[in-house]
Coordinates of C-alpha atoms in Angstrom, one line a residue:
M9 CA 0.0 0.0 0.0
A10 CA 2.8 2.4 0.9
D11 CA 6.6 2.2 0.6
E12 CA 8.4 5.5 0.8
T13 CA 11.4 7.2 2.2
E14 CA 10.3 10.2 4.2
S15 CA 12.1 13.1 5.8
V16 CA 10.3 13.9 9.0
S17 CA 11.0 17.2 11.0
A18 CA 11.3 17.3 14.8
G19 CA 7.9 16.7 16.4
A20 CA 6.2 15.9 13.0
D21 CA 4.2 12.8 11.8
W22 CA 3.8 10.9 8.6
V23 CA 0.4 9.2 8.5
F24 CA -1.0 6.4 6.4
H25 CA -4.7 5.5 6.6
G26 CA -7.0 3.1 4.8
D27 CA -10.2 1.2 5.2
R28 CA -9.5 -2.4 6.2
E29 CA -11.6 -5.5 6.6
E30 CA -11.7 -8.0 9.5
G31 CA -9.2 -10.9 8.9
E32 CA -6.6 -8.8 7.1
T33 CA -3.1 -8.2 8.5
I34 CA -1.4 -4.8 8.5
I35 CA 2.4 -5.1 8.3
V36 CA 4.3 -2.0 9.3
E37 CA 8.0 -1.5 8.9
A38 CA 10.1 1.6 9.6
R39 CA 13.9 2.1 9.7
K40 CA 16.1 5.1 10.2
V41 CA 18.2 5.7 7.0
G42 CA 19.5 9.2 7.8
G43 CA 19.4 12.1 10.2
E44 CA 19.4 11.8 13.9
A45 CA 15.8 11.0 14.9
R46 CA 14.4 7.5 15.1
P47 CA 10.8 6.6 14.2
A48 CA 8.1 5.8 16.7
V49 CA 4.9 4.1 15.4
E50 CA 1.3 4.0 16.5
I51 CA -1.6 2.1 15.0
E52 CA -5.1 3.2 15.7
D53 CA -8.3 1.2 15.1
P54 CA -11.6 2.6 13.8
D55 CA -12.8 3.4 17.3
G56 CA -9.8 5.6 18.0
N57 CA -8.0 3.1 20.2
I58 CA -4.2 2.6 20.0
I59 CA -3.9 -1.1 19.3
A60 CA -0.1 -1.1 18.8
D61 CA 2.8 1.2 19.4
N62 CA 6.6 1.3 19.5
D63 CA 9.0 3.6 21.2
P64 CA 11.5 5.3 18.9
S65 CA 13.8 2.7 17.4
E66 CA 16.4 2.3 14.6
R67 CA 14.2 -0.5 13.0
I68 CA 10.5 -1.4 13.7
R69 CA 8.4 -4.3 12.3
R70 CA 4.9 -5.0 13.5
E71 CA 2.1 -7.3 12.2
I72 CA -1.4 -6.4 13.4
D73 CA -4.5 -8.6 12.7
V74 CA -7.5 -6.5 11.8
S75 CA -10.3 -7.3 14.2
Q76 CA -13.0 -5.1 12.8
D77 CA -13.9 -3.4 9.5
G78 CA -13.2 0.3 9.2
R79 CA -10.5 2.9 8.8
Y80 CA -7.1 2.3 10.5
Y81 CA -4.4 4.9 10.9
V82 CA -0.6 4.2 11.0
R83 CA 1.3 7.1 12.4
F84 CA 5.1 7.3 12.1
H85 CA 6.1 10.0 14.7
N86 CA 9.3 11.9 15.3
E87 CA 9.4 12.5 19.1
A88 CA 12.7 14.4 18.9
L89 CA 12.5 18.0 19.9
I90 CA 15.3 19.3 17.6
N91 CA 16.5 16.6 15.2
S92 CA 14.9 15.5 11.9
G93 CA 15.1 12.0 10.5
M94 CA 15.1 10.2 7.2
W95 CA 13.1 7.0 7.4
D96 CA 12.2 4.2 5.0
V97 CA 8.6 3.4 5.8
S98 CA 6.4 0.6 4.5
V99 CA 2.7 -0.4 5.2
E100 CA 1.5 -3.6 3.5
I101 CA -1.9 -5.4 3.8
E102 CA -2.1 -9.2 3.6
F103 CA -5.4 -11.0 3.0
E104 CA -6.5 -14.4 1.9
Y105 CA -8.9 -14.9 -1.0
E106 CA -10.4 -17.9 -2.7
E107 CA -10.4 -18.2 -6.5
E108 CA -13.1 -20.3 -8.1
V109 CA -12.2 -21.8 -11.4
C110 CA -15.0 -23.0 -13.6
N111 CA -14.4 -25.3 -16.6

């Protein structure tokens, strides 16, 4: 869904959101590739609850199973007060589907 390199100023966010369905899996990855600041991550469900978060880290990888239909927000946050950071961020969605083949 998203795979970008982002430069994030001190105190700023980079946010991805999308409507998801129960049974899907959200895979979030972030890693510092430049600058001083490390990314922190929060994932919010459709009810506004934080269902996963990570403190700032050089590299983050989380897999979250979607438990209800609706809009989910993934927030990459720079908690640094002065330093900016360059991050490689990725948000992927996994889901299973069945394919019926008729002959």
